[in-house]
mmCIF file of C-alpha atoms and ligand atoms in Angstrom:
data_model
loop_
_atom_site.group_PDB
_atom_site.id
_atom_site.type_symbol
_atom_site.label_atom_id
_atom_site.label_comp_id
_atom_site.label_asym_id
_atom_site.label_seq_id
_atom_site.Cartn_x
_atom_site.Cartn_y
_atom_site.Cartn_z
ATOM 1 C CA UNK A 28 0.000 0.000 0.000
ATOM 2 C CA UNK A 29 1.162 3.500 -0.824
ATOM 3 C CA UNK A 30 1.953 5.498 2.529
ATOM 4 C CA UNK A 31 1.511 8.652 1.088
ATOM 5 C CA UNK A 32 -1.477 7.923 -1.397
ATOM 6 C CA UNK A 33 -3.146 11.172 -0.747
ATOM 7 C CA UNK A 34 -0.163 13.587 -1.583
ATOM 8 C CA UNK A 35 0.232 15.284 -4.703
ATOM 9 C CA UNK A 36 2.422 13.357 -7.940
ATOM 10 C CA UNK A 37 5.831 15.864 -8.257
ATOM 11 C CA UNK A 38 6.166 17.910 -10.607
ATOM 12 C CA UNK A 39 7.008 17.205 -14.361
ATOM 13 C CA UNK A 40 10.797 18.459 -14.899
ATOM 14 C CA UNK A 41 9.615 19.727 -18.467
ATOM 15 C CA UNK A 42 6.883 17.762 -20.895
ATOM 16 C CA UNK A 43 8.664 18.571 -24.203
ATOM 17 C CA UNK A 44 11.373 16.029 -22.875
ATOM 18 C CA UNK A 45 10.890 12.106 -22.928
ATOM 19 C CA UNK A 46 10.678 10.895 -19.652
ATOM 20 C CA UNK A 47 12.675 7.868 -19.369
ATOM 21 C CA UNK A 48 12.719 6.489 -15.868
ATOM 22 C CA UNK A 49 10.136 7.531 -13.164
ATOM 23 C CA UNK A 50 9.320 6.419 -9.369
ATOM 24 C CA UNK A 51 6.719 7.096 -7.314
ATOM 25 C CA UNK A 52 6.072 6.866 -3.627
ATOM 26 C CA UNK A 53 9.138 4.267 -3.494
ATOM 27 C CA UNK A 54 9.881 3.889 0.242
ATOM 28 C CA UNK A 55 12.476 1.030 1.703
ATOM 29 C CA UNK A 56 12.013 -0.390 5.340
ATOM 30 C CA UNK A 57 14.536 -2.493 7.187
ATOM 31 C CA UNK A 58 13.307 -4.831 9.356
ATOM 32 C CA UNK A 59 15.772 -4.689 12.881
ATOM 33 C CA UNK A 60 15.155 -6.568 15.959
ATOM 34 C CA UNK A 61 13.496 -9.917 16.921
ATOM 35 C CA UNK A 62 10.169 -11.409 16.090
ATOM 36 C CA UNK A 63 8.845 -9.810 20.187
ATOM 37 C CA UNK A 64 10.400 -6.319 19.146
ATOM 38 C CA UNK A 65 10.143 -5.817 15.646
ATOM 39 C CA UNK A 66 11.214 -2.486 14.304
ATOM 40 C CA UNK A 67 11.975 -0.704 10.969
ATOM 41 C CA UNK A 68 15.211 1.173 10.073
ATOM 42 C CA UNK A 69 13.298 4.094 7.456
ATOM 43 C CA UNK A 70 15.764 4.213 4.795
ATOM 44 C CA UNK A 71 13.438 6.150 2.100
ATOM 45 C CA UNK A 72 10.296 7.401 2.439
ATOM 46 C CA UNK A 73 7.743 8.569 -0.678
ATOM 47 C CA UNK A 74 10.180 9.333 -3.115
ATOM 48 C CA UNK A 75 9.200 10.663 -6.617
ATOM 49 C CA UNK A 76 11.225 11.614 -9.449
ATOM 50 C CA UNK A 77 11.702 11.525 -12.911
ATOM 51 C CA UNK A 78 14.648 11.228 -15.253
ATOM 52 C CA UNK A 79 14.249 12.197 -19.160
ATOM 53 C CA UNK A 80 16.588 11.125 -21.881
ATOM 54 C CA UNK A 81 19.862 13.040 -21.620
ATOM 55 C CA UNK A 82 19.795 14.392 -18.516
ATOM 56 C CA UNK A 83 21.367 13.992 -14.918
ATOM 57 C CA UNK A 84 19.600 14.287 -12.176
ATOM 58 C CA UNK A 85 21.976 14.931 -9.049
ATOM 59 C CA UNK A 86 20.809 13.213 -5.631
ATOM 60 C CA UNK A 87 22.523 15.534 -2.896
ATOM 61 C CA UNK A 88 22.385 14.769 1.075
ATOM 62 C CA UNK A 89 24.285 13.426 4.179
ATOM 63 C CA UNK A 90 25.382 9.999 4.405
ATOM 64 C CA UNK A 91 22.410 8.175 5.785
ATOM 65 C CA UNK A 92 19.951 10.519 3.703
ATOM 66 C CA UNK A 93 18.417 7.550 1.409
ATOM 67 C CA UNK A 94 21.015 8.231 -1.733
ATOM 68 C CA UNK A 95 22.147 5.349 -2.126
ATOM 69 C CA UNK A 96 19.148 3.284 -1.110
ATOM 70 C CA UNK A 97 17.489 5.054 -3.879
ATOM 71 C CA UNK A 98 19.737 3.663 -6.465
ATOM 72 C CA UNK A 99 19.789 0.176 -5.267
ATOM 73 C CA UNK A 100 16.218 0.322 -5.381
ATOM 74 C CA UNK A 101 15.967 1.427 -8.792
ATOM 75 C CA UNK A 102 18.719 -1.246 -9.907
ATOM 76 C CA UNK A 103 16.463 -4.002 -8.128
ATOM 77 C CA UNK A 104 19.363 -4.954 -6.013
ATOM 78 C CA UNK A 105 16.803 -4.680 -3.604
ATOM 79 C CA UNK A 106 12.815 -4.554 -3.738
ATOM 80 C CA UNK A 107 10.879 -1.828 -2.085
ATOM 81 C CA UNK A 108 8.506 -1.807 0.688
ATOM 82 C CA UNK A 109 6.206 0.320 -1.424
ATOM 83 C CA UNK A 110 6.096 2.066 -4.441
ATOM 84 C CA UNK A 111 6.919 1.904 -8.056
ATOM 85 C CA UNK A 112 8.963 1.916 -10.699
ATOM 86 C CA UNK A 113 8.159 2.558 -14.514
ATOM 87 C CA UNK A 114 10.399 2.666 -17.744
ATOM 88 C CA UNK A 115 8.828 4.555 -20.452
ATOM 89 C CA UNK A 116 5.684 4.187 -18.669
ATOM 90 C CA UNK A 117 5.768 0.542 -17.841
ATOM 91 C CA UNK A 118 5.370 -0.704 -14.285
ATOM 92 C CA UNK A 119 8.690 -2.764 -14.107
ATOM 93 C CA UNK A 120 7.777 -4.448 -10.465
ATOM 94 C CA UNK A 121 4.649 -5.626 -12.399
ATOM 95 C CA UNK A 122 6.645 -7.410 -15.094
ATOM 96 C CA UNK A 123 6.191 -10.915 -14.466
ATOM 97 C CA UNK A 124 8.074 -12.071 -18.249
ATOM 98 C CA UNK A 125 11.883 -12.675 -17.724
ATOM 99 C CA UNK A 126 11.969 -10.891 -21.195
ATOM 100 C CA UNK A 127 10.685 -7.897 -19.556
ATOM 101 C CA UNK A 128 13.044 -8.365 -16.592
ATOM 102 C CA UNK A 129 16.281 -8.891 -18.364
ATOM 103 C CA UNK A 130 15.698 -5.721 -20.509
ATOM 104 C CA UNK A 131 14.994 -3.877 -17.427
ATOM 105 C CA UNK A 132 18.450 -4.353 -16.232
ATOM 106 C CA UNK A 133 20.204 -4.025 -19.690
ATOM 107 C CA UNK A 134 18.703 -0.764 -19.892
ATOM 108 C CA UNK A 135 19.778 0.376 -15.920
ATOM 109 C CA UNK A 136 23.172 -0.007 -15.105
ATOM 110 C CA UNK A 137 25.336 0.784 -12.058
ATOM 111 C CA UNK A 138 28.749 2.519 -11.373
ATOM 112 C CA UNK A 139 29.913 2.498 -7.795
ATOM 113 C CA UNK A 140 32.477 4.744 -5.348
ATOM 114 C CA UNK A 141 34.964 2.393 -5.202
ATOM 115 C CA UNK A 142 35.145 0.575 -9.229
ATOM 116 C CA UNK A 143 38.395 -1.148 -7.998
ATOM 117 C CA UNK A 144 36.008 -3.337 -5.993
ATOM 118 C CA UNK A 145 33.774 -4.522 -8.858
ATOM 119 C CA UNK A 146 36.612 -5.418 -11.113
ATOM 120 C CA UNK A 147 38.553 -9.247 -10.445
ATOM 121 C CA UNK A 148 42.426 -8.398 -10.274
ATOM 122 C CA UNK A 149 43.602 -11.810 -11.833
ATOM 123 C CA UNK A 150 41.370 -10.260 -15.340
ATOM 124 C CA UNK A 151 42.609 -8.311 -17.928
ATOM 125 C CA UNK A 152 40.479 -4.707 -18.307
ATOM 126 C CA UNK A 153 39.258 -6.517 -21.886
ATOM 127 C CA UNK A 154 37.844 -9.235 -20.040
ATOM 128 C CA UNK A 155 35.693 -7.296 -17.521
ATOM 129 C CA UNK A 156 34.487 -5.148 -20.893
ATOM 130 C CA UNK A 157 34.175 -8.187 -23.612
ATOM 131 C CA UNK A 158 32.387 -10.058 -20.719
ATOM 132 C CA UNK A 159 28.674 -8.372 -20.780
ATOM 133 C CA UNK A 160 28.932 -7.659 -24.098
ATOM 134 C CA UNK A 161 28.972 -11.364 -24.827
ATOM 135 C CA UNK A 162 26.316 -12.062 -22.498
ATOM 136 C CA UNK A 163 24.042 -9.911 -23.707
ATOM 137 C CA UNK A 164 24.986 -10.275 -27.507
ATOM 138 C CA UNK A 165 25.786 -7.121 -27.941
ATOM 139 C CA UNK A 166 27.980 -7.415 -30.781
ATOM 140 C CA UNK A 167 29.696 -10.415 -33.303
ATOM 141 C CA UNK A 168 33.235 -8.854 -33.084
ATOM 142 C CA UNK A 169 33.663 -8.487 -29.513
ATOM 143 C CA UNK A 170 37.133 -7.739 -29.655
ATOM 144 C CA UNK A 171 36.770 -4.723 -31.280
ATOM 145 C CA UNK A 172 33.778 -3.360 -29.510
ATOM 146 C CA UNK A 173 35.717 -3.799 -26.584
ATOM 147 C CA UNK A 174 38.486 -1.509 -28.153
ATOM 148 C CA UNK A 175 35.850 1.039 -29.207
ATOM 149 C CA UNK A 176 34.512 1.337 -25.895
ATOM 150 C CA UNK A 177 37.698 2.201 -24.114
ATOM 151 C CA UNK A 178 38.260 4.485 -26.487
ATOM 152 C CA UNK A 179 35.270 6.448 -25.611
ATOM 153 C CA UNK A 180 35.163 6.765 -22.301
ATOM 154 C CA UNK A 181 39.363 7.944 -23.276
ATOM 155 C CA UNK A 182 41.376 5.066 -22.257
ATOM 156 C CA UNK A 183 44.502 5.157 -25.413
ATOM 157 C CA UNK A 184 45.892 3.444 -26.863
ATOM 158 C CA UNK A 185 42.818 0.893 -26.433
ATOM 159 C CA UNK A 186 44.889 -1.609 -27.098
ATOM 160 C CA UNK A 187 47.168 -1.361 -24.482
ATOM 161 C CA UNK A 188 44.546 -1.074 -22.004
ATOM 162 C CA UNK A 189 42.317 -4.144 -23.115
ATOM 163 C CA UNK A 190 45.696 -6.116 -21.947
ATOM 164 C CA UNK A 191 46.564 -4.511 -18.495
ATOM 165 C CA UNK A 192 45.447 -5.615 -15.049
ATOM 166 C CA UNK A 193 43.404 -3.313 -12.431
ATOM 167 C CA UNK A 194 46.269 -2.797 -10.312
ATOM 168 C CA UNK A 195 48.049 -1.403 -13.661
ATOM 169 C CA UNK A 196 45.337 1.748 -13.512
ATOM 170 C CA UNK A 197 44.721 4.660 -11.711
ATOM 171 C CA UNK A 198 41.614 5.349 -9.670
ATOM 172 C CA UNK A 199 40.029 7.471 -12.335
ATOM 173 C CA UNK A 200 41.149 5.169 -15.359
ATOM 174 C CA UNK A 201 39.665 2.775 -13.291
ATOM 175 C CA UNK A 202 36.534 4.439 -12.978
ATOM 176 C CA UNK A 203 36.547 5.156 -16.606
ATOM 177 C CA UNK A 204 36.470 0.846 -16.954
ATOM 178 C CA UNK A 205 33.494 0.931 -14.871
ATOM 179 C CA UNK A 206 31.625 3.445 -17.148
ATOM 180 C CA UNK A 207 33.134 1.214 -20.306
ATOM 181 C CA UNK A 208 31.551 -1.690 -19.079
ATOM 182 C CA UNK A 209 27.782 -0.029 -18.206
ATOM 183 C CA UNK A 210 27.989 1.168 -21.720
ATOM 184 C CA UNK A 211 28.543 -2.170 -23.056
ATOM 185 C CA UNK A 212 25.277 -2.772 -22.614
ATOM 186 C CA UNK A 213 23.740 -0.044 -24.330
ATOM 187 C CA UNK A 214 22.063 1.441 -21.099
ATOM 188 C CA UNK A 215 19.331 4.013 -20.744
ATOM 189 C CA UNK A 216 19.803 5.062 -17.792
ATOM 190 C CA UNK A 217 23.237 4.639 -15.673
ATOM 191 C CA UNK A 218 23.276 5.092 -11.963
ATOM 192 C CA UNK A 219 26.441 6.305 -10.445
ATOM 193 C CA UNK A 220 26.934 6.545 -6.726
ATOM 194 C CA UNK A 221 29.243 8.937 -5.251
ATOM 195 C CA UNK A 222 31.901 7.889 -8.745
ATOM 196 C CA UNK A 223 34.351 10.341 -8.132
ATOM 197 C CA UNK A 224 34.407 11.025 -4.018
ATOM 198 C CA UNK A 225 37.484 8.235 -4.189
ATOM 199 C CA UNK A 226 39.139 10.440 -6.974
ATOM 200 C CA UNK A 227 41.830 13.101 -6.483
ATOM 201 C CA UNK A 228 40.474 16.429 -7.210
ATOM 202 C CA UNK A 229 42.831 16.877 -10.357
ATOM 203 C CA UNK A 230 41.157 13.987 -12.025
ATOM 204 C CA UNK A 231 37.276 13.933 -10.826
ATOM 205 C CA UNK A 232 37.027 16.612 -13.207
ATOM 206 C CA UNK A 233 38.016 14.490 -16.170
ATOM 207 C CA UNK A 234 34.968 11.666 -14.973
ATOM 208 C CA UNK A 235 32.632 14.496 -14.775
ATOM 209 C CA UNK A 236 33.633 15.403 -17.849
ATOM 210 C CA UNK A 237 33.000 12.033 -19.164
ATOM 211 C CA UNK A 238 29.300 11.885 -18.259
ATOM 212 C CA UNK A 239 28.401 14.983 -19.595
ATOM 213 C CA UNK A 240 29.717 13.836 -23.127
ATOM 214 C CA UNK A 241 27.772 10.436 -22.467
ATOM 215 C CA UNK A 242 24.724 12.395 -21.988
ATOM 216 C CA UNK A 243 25.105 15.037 -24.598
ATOM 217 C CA UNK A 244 26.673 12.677 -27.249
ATOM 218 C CA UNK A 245 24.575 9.450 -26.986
ATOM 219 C CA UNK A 246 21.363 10.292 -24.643
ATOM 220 C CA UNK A 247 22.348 8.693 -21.808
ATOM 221 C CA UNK A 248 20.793 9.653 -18.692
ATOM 222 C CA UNK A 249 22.273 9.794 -14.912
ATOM 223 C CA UNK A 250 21.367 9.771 -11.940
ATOM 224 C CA UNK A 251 24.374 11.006 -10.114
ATOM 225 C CA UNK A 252 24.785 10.635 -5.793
ATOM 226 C CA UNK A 253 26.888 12.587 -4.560
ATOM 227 C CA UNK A 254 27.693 14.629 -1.143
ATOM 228 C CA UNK A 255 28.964 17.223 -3.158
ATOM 229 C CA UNK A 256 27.201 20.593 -3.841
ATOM 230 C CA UNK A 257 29.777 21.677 -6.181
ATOM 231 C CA UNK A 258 29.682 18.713 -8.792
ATOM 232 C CA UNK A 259 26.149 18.669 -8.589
ATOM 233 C CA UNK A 260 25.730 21.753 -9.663
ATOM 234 C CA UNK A 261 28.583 20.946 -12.597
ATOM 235 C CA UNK A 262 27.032 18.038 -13.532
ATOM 236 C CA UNK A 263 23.180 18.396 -12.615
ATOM 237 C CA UNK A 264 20.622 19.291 -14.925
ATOM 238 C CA UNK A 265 18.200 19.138 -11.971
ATOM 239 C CA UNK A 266 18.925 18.237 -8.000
ATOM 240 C CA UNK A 267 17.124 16.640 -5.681
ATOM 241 C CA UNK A 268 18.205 17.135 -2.340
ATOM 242 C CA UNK A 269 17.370 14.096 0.718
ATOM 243 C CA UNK A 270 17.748 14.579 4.074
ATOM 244 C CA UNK A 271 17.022 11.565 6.707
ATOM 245 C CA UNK A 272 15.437 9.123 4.149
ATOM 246 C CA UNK A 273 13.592 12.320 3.061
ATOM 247 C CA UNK A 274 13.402 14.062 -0.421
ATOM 248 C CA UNK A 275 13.164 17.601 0.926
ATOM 249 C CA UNK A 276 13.666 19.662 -2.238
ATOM 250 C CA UNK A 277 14.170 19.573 -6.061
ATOM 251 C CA UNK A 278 15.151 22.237 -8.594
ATOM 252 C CA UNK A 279 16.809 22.948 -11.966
ATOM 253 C CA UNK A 280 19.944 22.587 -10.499
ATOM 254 C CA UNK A 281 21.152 26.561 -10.662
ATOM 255 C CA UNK A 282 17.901 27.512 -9.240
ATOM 256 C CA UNK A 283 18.224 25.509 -6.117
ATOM 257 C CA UNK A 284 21.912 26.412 -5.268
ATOM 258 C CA UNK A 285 20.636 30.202 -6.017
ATOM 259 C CA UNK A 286 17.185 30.330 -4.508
ATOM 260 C CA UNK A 287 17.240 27.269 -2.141
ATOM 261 C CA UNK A 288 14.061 27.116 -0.015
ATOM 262 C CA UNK A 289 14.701 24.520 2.568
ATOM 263 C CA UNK A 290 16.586 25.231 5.733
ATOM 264 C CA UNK A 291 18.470 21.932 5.028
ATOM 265 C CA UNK A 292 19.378 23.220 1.543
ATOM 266 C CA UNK A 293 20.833 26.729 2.764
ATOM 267 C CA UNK A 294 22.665 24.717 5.437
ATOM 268 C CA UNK A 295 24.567 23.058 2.816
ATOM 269 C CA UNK A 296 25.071 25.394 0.721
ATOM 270 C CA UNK A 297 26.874 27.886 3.847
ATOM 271 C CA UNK A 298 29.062 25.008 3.878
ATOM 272 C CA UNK A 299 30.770 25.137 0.803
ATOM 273 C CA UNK A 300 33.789 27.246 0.898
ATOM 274 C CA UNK A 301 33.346 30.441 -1.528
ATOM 275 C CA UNK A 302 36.864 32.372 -2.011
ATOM 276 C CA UNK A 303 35.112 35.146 -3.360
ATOM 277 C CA UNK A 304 33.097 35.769 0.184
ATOM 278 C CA UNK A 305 36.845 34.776 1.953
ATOM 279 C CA UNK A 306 36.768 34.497 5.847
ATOM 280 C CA UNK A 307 33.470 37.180 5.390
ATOM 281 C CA UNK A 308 30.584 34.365 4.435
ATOM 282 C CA UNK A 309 28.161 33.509 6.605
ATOM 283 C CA UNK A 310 27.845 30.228 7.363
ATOM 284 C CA UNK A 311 24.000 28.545 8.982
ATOM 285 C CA UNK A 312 24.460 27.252 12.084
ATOM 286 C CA UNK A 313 23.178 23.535 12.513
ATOM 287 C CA UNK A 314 22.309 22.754 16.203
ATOM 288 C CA UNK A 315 20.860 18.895 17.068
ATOM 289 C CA UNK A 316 22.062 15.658 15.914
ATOM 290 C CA UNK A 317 20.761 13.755 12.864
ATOM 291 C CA UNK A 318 17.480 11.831 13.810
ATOM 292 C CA UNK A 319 17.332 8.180 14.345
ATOM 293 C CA UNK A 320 16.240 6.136 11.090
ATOM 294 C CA UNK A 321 14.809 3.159 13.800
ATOM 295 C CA UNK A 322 10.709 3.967 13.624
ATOM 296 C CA UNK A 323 11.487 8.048 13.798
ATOM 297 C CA UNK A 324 8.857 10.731 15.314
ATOM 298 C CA UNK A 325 6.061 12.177 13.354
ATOM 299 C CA UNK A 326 6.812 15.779 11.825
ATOM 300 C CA UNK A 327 9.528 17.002 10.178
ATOM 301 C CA UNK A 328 12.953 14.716 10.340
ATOM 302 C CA UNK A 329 14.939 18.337 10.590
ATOM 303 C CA UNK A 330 13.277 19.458 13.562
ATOM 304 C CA UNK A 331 16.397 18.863 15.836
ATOM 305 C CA UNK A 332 18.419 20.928 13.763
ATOM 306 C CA UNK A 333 16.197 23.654 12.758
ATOM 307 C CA UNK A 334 16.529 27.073 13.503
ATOM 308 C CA UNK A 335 12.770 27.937 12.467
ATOM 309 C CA UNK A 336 11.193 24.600 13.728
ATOM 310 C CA UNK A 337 7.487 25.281 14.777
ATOM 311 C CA UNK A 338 4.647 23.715 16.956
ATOM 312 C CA UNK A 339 3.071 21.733 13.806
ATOM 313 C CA UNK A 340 7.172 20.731 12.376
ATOM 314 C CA UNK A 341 6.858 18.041 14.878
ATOM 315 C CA UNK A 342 3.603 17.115 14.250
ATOM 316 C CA UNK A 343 3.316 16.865 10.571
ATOM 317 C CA UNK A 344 5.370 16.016 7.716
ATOM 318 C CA UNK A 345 5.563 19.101 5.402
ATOM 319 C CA UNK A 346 3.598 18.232 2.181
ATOM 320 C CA UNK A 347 5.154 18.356 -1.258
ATOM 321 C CA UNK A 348 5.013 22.426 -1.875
ATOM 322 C CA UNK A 349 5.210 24.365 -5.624
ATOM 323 C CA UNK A 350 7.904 27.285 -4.995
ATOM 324 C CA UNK A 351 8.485 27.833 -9.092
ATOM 325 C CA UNK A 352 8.273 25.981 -12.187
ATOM 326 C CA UNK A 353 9.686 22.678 -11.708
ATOM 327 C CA UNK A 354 11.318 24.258 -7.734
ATOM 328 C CA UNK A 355 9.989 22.284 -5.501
ATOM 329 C CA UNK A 356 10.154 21.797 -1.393
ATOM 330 C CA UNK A 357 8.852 20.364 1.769
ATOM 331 C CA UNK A 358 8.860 22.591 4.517
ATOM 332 C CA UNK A 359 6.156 24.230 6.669
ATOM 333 C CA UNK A 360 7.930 27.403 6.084
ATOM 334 C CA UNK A 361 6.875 27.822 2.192
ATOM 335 C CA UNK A 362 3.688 25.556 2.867
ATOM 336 C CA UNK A 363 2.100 27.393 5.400
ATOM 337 C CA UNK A 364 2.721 30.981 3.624
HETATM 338 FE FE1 SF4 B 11 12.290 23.583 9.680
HETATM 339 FE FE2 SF4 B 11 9.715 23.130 10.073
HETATM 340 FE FE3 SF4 B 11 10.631 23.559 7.608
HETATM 341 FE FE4 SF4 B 11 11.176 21.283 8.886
HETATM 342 S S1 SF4 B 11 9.162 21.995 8.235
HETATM 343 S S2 SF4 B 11 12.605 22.505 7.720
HETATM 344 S S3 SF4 B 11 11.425 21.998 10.992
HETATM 345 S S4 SF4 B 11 10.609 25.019 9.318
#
């Protein structure tokens, strides 16, 4: 049953563009304890979004704030407690065909923080790239669309690099295999969580780079995690920020880092150093802790920390609240005006 049935859908990003992934209400629940004291850990609650063809959508928020969950969600690594999840429209945790199933997961695929991880050190790079590509029949000669892929996502000579080892790369070439293999595939949509926190700063910009021309160049679309204001505001087309298993607000991405509405939002954004503004910028203060996940309070999850928290903040959650356009935001603050 959908928790939140009787709130609004979220807004449409823009209806000239093709909508290509969409949730609604998805909401995740961890069962902790024993079978006498049964409680629930609430990693996501009611979260709605869309992505359309070529764009990224940036996920920004604490750890703990239901990222991550989000993604593993959407890549069925695990199922939801509620909700749902369509691909141009179609219900994918209704699909009962295996057809259906397996093209669900060709078409999402998943890059992760740490891509040395995912990759077996006793393989050659060509292996880990000529390996889903022969699964899924992607191509007759896999050899060379295993050469063509590394050389767009930069790794030259292509050659070489089909033949080294993962210990032979750096963290961001490394990252750059990861991305090869998703796009051996041919995938939609490509999930990357938090690919370029493990990075040196000198080459996340290079990654970054990377997924922009993937998205402008082919119509791939992202949905990029991050802790990071600054890249998601590089990178993001639109961000969505989450706070305690919360999605709290959502904007073109320039609009919210200009105009953010929520107190969580302009809390992250005084943190982010600005040389311009020197020793001079004001930074929010934050008091209170982060609130337990384990069956949480009615009300607002930012209460604790709020510097405007009201009588009804820890009463109600904030409904889903038009501020402009596609600027959206939950907070009694905008709702209430
Ligand atoms: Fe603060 Fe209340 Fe808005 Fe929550 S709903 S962010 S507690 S003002």
């Amino acid at each position: 049953m959908n928790p939140n049935a009787s709130q609004p859908e979220p807004p449409v990003a823009s209806s000239t563009k093709q909508t290509v992934l969409e949730v609604r209400h998805l909401t995740k629940r961890f069962p902790i304890g024993n079978a006498l004291r049964q409680k629930h850990v609430h990693a996501l609650n009611d979260a709605s979004f869309i992505i359309n063809r070529g764009e990224v959508v940036a996920l920004v928020g604490e750890s703990g704030s239901g990222k991550s969950t989000t993604a593993r969600l959407i890549a069925r690594l695990i199922e939801p407690t509620a909700g749902d999840i369509f691909l141009h429209g179609r219900n994918v945790l209704k699909e009962e065909r295996r057809s259906a199933s397996l093209r669900y997961r060709r078409a999402i695929q998943m890059i992760f923080q740490d891509p040395y991880g995912s990759l077996n050190p006793a393989r050659t790079i060509g292996f880990h790239i000529e390996r889903p590509i022969k699964i899924h029949k992607k191509s007759l000669d896999t050899r060379q669309a295993v050469l063509e892929l590394l050389t767009t996502v930069g790794l030259n000579p292509a050659e070489e690099f089909a033949q080294k080892f993962p210990y032979q790369l750096s963290g961001g070439q490394r990252q750059r295999v990861a991305i090869a293999r998703a796009l051996a595939v041919e995938p939609e949509v490509i999930l990357a969580d938090e690919p370029v926190s493990m990075l040196d700063v000198s080459i996340r910009m290079g990654v970054l780079n990377l997924i922009e021309q993937l998205k402008e160049e082919r119509g791939i679309s992202f949905l990029y995690i991050t802790h990071d204001l600054a890249s998601a505001r590089y990178i993001g087309d639109r961000t969505i920020v989450m706070y305690a298993g919360h999605m709290v607000e959502g904007a073109e991405s320039t609009e919210l880092m200009d105009q953010p509405a929520h107190p969580y939002t302009k809390l992250l954004l005084s943190a982010v150093p600005n040389p311009e503004a020197g020793l001079a910028s004001k930074v929010v203060q934050a008091r209170g802790e982060i609130p337990s996940l384990i069956d949480p309070p009615p009300g607002c999850p930012f209460v604790p920390r709020c510097p405007h928290a009201m009588d009804i903040c820890r009463q109600v959650m904030p409904e889903k609240t038009a501020v402009s356009g596609d600027h959206w935001v939950r907070c009694h603050l905008v709702s209430l005006v």
